[in-house]
CSV table of C-alpha atoms and ligand atoms in Angstrom, one decimal:
chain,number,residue,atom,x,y,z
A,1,UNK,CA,-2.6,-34.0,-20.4
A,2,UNK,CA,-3.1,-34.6,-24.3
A,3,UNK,CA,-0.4,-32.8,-26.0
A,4,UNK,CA,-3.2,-31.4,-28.2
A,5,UNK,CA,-5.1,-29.9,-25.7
A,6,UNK,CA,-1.6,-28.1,-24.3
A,7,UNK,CA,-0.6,-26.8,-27.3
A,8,UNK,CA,-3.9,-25.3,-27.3
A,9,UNK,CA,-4.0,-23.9,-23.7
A,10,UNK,CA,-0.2,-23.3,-24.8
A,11,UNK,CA,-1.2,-21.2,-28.0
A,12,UNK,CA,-3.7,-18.8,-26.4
A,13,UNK,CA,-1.9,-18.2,-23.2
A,14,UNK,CA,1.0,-16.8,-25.6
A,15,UNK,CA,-1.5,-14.5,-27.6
A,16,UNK,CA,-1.0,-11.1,-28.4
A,17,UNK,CA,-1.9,-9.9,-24.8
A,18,UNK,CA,1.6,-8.4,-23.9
A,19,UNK,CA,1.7,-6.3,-27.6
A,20,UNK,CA,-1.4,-5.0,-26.4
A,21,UNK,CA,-0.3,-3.3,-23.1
A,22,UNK,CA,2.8,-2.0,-24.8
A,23,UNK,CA,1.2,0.3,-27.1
A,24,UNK,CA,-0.6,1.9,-24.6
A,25,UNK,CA,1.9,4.3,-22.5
A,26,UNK,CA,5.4,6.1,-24.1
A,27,UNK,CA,7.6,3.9,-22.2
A,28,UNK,CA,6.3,0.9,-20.5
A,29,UNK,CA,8.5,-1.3,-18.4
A,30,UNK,CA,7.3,-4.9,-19.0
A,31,UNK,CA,7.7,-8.4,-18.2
A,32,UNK,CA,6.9,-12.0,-18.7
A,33,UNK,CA,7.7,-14.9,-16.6
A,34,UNK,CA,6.1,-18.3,-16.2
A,35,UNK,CA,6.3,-20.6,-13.3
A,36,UNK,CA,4.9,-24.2,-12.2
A,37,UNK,CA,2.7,-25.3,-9.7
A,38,UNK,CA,4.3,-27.5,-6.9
A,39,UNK,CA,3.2,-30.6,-5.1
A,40,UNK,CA,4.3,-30.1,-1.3
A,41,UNK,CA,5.7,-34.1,-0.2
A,42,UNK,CA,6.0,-32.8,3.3
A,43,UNK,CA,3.6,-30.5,3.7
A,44,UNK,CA,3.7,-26.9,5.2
A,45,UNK,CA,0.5,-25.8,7.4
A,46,UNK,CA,0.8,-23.3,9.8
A,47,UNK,CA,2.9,-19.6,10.4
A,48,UNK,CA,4.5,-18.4,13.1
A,49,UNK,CA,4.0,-15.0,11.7
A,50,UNK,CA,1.1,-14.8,9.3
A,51,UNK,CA,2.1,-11.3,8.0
A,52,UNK,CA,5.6,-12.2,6.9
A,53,UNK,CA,4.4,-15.7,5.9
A,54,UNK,CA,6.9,-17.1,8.1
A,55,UNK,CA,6.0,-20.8,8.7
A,56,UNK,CA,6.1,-23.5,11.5
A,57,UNK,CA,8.0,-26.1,9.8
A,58,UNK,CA,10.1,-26.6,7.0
A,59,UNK,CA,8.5,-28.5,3.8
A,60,UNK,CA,9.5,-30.1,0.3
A,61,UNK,CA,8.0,-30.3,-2.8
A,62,UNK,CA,8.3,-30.9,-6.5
A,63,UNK,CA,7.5,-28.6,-9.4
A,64,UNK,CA,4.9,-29.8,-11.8
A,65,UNK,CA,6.0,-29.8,-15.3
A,66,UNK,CA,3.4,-28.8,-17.9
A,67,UNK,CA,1.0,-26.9,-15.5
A,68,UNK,CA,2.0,-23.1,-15.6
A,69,UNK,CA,1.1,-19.4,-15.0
A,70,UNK,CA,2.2,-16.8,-17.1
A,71,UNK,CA,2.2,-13.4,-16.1
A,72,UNK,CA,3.0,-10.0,-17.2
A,73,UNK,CA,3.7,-7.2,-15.4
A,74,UNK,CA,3.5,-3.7,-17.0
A,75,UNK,CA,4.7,-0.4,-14.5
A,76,UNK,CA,3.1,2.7,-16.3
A,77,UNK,CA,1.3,5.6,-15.3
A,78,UNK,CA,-2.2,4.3,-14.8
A,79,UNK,CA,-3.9,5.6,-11.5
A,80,UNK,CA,-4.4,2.2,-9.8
A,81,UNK,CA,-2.8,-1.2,-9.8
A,82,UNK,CA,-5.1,-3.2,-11.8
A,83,UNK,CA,-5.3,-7.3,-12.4
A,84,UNK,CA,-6.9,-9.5,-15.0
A,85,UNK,CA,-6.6,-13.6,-14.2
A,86,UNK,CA,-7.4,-15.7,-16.7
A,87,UNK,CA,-8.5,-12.5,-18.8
A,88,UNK,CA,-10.8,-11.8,-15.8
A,89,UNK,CA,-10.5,-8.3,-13.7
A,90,UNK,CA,-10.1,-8.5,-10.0
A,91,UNK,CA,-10.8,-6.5,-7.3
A,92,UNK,CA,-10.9,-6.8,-3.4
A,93,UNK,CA,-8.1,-9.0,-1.4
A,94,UNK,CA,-7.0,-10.7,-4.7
A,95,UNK,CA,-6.1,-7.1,-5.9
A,96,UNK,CA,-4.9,-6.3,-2.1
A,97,UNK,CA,-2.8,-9.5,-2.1
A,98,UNK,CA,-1.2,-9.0,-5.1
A,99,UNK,CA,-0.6,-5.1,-4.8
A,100,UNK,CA,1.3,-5.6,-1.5
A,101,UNK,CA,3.5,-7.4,-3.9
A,102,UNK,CA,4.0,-4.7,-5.5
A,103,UNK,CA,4.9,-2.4,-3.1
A,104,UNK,CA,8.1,-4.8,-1.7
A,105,UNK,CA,9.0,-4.6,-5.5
A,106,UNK,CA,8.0,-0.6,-5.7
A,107,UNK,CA,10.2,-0.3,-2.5
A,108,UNK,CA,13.4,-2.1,-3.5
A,109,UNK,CA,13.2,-0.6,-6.8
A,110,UNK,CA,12.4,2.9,-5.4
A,111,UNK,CA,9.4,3.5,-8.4
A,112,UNK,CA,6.1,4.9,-7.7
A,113,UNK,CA,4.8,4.0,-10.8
A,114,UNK,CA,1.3,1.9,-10.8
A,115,UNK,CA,1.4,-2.0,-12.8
A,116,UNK,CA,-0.8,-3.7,-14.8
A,117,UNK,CA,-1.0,-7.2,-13.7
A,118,UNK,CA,-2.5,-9.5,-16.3
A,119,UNK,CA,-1.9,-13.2,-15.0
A,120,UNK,CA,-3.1,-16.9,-16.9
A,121,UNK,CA,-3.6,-20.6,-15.1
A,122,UNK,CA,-3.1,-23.7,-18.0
A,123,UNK,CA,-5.0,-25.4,-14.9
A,124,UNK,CA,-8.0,-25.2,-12.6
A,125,UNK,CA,-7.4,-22.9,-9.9
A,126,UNK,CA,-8.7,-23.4,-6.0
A,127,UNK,CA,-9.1,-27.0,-5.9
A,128,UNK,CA,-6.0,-28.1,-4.6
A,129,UNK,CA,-3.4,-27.9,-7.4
A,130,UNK,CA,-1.6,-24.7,-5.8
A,131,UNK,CA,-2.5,-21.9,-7.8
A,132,UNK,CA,-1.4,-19.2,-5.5
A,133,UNK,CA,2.0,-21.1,-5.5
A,134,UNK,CA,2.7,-20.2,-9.2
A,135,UNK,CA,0.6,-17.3,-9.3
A,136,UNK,CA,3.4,-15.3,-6.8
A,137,UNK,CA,6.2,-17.2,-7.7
A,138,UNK,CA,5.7,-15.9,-11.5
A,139,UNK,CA,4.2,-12.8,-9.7
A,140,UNK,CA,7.6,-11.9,-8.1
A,141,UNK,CA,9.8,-12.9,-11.1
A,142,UNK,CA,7.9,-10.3,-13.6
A,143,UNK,CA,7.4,-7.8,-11.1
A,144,UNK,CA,11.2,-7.7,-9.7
A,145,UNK,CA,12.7,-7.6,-13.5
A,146,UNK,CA,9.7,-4.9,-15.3
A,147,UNK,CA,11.1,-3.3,-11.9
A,148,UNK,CA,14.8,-3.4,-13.5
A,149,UNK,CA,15.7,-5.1,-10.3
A,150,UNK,CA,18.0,-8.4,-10.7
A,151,UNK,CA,17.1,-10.3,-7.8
A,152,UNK,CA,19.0,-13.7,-6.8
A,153,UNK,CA,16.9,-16.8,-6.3
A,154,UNK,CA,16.9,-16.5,-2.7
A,155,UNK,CA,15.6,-13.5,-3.0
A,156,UNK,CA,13.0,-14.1,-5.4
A,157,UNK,CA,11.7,-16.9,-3.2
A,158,UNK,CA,11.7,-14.5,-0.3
A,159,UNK,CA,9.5,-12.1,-2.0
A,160,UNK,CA,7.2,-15.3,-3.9
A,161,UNK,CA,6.8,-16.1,0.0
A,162,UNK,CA,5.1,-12.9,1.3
A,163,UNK,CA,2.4,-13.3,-1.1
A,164,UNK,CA,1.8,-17.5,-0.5
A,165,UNK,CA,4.4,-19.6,1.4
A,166,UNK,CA,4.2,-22.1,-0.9
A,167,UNK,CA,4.8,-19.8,-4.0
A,168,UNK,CA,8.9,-19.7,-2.3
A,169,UNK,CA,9.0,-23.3,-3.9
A,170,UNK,CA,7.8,-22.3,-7.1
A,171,UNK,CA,11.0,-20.1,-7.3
A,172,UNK,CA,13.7,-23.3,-7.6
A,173,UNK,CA,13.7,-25.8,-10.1
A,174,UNK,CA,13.2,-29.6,-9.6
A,175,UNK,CA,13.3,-31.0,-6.0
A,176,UNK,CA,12.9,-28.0,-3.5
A,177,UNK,CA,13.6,-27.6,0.2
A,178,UNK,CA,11.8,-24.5,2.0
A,179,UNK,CA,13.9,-24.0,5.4
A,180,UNK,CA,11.8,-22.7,8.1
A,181,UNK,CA,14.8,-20.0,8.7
A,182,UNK,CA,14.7,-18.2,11.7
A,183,UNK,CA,13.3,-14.5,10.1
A,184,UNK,CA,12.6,-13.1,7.4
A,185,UNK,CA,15.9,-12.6,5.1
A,186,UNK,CA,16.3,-17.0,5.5
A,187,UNK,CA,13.0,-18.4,5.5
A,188,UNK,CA,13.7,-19.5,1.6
A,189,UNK,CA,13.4,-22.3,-0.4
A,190,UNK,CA,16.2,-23.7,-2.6
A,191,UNK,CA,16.8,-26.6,-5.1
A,192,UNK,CA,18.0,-30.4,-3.5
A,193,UNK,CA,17.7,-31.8,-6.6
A,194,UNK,CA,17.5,-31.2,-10.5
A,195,UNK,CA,14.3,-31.7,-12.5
A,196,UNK,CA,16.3,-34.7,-14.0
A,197,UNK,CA,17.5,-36.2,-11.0
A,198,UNK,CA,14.8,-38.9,-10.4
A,199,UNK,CA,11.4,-39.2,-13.3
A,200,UNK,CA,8.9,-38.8,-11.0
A,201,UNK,CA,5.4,-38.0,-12.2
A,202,UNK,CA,2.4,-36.8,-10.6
A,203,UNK,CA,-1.0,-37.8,-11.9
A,204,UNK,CA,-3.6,-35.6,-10.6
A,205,UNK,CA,-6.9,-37.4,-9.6
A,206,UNK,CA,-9.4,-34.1,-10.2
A,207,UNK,CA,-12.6,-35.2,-8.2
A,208,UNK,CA,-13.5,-31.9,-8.3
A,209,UNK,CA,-12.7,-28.7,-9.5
A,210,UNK,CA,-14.8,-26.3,-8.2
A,211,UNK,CA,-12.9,-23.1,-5.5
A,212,UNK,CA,-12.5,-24.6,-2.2
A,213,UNK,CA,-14.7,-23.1,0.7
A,214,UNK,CA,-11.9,-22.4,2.9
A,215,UNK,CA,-8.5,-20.9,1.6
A,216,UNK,CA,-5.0,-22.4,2.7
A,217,UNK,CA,-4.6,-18.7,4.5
A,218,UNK,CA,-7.2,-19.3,6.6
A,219,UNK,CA,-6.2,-22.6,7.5
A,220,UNK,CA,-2.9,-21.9,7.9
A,221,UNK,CA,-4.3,-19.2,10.8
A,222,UNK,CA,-6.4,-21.8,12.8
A,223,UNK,CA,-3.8,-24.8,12.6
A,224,UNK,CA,-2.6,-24.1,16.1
A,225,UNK,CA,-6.6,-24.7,17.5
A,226,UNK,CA,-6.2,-28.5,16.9
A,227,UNK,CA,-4.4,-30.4,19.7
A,228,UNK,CA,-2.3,-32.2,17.2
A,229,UNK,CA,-0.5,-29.6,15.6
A,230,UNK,CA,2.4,-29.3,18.1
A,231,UNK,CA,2.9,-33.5,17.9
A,232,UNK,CA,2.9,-32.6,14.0
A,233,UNK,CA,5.5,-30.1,14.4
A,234,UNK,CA,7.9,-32.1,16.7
A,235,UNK,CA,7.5,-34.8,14.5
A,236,UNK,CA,8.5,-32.4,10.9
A,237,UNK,CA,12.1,-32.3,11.4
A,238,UNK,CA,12.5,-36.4,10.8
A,239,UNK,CA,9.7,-36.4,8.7
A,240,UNK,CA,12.0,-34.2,6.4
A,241,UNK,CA,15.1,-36.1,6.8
A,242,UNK,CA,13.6,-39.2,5.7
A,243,UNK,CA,11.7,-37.4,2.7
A,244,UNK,CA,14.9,-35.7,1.4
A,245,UNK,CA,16.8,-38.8,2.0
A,246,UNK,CA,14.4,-40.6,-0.3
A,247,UNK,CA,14.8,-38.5,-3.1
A,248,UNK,CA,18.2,-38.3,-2.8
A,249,UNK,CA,18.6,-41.6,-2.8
A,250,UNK,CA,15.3,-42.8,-5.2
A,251,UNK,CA,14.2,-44.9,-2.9
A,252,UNK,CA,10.5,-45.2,-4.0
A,253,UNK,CA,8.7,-47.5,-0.9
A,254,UNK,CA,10.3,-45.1,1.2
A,255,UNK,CA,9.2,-42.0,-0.1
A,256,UNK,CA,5.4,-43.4,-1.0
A,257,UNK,CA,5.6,-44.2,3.2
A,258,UNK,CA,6.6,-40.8,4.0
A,259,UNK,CA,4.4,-38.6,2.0
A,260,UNK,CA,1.1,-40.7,2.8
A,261,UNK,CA,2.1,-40.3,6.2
A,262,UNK,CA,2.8,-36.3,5.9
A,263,UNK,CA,0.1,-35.8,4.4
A,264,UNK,CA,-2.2,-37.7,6.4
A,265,UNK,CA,-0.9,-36.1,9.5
A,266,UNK,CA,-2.0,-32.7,8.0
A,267,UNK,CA,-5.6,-33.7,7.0
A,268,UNK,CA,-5.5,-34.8,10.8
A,269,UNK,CA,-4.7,-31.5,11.9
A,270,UNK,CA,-7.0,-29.6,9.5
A,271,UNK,CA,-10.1,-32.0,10.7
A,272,UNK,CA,-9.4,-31.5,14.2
A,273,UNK,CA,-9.1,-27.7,14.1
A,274,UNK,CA,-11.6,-24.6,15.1
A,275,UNK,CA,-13.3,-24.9,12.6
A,276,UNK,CA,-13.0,-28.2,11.2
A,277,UNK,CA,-11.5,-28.2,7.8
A,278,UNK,CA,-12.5,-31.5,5.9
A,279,UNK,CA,-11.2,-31.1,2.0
A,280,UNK,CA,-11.6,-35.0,1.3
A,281,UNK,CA,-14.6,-36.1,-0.5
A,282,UNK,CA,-15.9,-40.2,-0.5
A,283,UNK,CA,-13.8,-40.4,-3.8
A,284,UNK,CA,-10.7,-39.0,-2.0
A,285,UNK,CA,-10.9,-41.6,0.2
A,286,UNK,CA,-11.5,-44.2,-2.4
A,287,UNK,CA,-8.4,-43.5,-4.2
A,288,UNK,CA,-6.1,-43.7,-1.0
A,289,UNK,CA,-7.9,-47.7,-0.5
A,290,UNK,CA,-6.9,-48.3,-4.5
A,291,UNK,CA,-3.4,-46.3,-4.2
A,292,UNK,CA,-2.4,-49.0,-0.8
A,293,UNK,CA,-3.9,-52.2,-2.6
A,294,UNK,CA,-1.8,-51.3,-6.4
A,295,UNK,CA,1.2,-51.2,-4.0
A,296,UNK,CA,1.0,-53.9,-2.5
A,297,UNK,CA,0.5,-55.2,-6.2
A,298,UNK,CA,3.2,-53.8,-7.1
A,299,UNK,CA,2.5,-50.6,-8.4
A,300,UNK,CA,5.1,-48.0,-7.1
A,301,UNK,CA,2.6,-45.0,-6.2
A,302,UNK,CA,1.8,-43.0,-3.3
A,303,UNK,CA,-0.9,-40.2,-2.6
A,304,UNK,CA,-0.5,-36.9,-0.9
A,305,UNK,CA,-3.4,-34.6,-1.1
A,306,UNK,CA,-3.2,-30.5,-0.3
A,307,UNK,CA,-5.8,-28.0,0.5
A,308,UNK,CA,-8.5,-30.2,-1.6
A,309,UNK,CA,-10.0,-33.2,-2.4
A,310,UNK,CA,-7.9,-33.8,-5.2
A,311,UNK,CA,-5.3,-36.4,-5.0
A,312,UNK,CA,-1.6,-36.5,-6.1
A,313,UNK,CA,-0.6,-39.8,-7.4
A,314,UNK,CA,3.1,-40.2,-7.7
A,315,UNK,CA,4.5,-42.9,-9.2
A,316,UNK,CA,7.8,-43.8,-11.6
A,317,UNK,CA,7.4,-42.1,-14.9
A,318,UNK,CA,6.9,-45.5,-16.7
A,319,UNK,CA,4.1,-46.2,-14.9
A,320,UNK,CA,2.1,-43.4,-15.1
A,321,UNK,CA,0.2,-44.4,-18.1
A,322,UNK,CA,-1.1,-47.3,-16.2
A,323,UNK,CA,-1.7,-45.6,-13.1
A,324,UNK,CA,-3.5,-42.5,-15.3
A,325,UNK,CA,-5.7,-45.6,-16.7
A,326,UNK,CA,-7.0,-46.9,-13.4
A,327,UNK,CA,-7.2,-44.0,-12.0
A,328,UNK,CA,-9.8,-42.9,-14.9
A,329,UNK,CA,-11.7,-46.0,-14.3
A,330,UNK,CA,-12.8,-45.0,-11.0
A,331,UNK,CA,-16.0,-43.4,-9.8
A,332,UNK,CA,-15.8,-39.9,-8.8
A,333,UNK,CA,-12.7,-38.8,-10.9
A,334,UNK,CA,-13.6,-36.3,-13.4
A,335,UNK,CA,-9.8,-35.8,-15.4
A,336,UNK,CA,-6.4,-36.8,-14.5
A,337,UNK,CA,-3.7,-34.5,-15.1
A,338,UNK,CA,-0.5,-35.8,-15.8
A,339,UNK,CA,3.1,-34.1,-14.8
A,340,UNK,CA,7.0,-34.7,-14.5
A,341,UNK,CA,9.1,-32.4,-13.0
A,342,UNK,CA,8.9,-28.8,-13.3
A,343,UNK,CA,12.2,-26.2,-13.5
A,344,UNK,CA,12.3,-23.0,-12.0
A,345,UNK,CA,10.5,-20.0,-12.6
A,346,UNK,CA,11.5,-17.7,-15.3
A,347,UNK,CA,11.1,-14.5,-17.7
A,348,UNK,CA,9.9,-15.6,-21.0
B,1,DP6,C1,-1.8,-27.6,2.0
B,1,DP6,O1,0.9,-21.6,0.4
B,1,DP6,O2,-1.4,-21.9,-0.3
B,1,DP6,O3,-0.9,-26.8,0.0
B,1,DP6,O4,0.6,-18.8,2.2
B,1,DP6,O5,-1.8,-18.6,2.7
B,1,DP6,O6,-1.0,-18.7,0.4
B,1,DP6,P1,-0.8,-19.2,1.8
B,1,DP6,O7,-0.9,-20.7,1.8
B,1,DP6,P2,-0.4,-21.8,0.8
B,1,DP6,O8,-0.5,-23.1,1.6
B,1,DP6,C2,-0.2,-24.4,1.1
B,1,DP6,C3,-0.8,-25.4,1.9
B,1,DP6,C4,-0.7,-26.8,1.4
B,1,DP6,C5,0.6,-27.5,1.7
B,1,DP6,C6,1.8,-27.1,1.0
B,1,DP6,O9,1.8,-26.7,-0.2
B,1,DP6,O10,2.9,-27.2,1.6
């Protein structure tokens, strides 16, 4: 992204919003956090329990530096929780979604007070760049401490879970593992490596970045309708091993292998379930052809794509000007977003 444009975003997402809210009630109980997107490497699709969010394999992912949501949660004595996105009020199942939030914090905190959710995206939401993911991950951070709750990570990444699965990777910084776990309390993600452990970036080919018919929740519900699911899930627990074995170790070919693989496997499962779910568009498909041929050029870059036809290019930090470059030059790609590797989710 051109730093000019993100000091812009940067500028107005850090108005005067939070001074605002304040000087509304006698004695508000406020917070700020900010969290990044993540790219899942091995992908999670499907639950075992949809309620709890509880999912049927393990996944990894990195945070994406630069792309953020900032939230602020405000517990006062207004009748009803209320929520503004991108300075937009929302009712329905967002509000729904995000209130039962609320209540797991209301609960552990034992507070019956109402909040005032005002939430902000530096990036286009529903097209495949995991909003919801930082959405609930800074979601449960602001919530939990306007609560006056101290929660640990796990437990933050716990809660971020209830309200997107992904969101419990949003919660560790850098490299994160989310372990299937056998409940509840251990279905968490945590940190395998540091932000700084390996410069990875991820340019984001955006073909297009309009909301997505069908949401990951849905999907998520009729994964176990296509036939291939359960080879995909037999399959996960190597699939893993050889992913978190490539980031531990840097190996680049290895990793490009693994997550073209992963994520191919899901798109399989997502096109051959009740419904059919096809996210990829012709210029999807375009970019995986020129991703393959620039390796075998040379280039070290792989693709993984989530709930979208956009495409996640990762390559080696020093080539990602090139790689944003060509990837610019082709038909169908609108932008290219540009990221490292994110930290973890915290109050500001
Ligand atoms: C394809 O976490 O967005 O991005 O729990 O229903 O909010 P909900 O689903 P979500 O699913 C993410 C699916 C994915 C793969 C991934 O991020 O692992």
């Amino acid at each position: 992204m051109p730093e000019k444009r993100e000091s812009a975003i940067i500028a107005a997402l850090f108005s005067a919003k939070t001074t605002v809210l304040q000087v509304k009630t006698m004695k508000p109980s406020s917070a700020t956090a900010i969290s990044h997107p993540n790219i899942a490497l091995i992908k999670y699709w499907g639950n075992r329990n949809n309620v709890l969010r509880l999912p049927s394999n393990g996944s990894i992912s990195m945070n994406l530096d630069g792309l953020f949501t900032r939230t602020t949660v405000t517990f006062n004595k207004t009748p009803e929780d209320t929520l503004l996105i991108n300075d937009h009020p929302i009712s329905g199942k967002g509000l729904e979604r995000v209130s039962s939030i609320l209540n797991l914090v209301r609960e552990m905190a034992n507070i019956h007070d109402r909040a005032e959710v005002s939430s902000a995206n530096n990036f286009p939401s529903g097209a495949g760049i995991a909003s919801s993911a930082a959405a609930f991950a800074a979601l449960a951070v602001a919530a939990s401490r306007a609560a006056g709750l101290t929660l640990s990570e796990a437990q933050l990444s716990r809660l971020a879970r209830r309200g997107s699965g992904s969101a419990a990777r949003s919660i560790p910084g850098g490299f994160v593992e989310w372990q299937m776990g056998t409940g509840d309390e251990n279905s968490i993600a945590f940190s395998i490596a540091a932000p700084e452990h390996w410069n990875l970036t991820d340019c984001v080919a955006v073909i297009s970045a309009a909301h997505k018919k069908t949401g990951s929740t849905e999907g998520h519900a009729i994964a176990g309708t296509s036939p291939l699911q359960n080879a995909r899930l037999a399959d996960t627990p190597r699939r893993l091993d050889i992913c978190r074995q490539a980031i531990l170790g840097k190996d680049f070919e290895t990793l490009a292998h693994i997550i073209e693989l992963d994520s191919d496997i899901m798109h399989s499962v997502m096109m051959t379930s009740n419904p059919p779910l096809m996210y990829w568009q012709a210029a999807t498909v375009q970019i995986f052809h020129q991703v393959r041929e620039w390796r075998a050029g040379g280039l070290p870059v792989g693709y993984t794509v989530d709930a979208g036809a956009n495409v996640h290019v990762i390559c080696l930090a020093e080539y990602a000007k090139e790689v944003e470059k060509r990837l610019r030059e082709l038909p169908g790609v609108r932008d290219v977003l540009v990221a490292g590797v994110g930290g973890a989710a915290q109050t500001v």
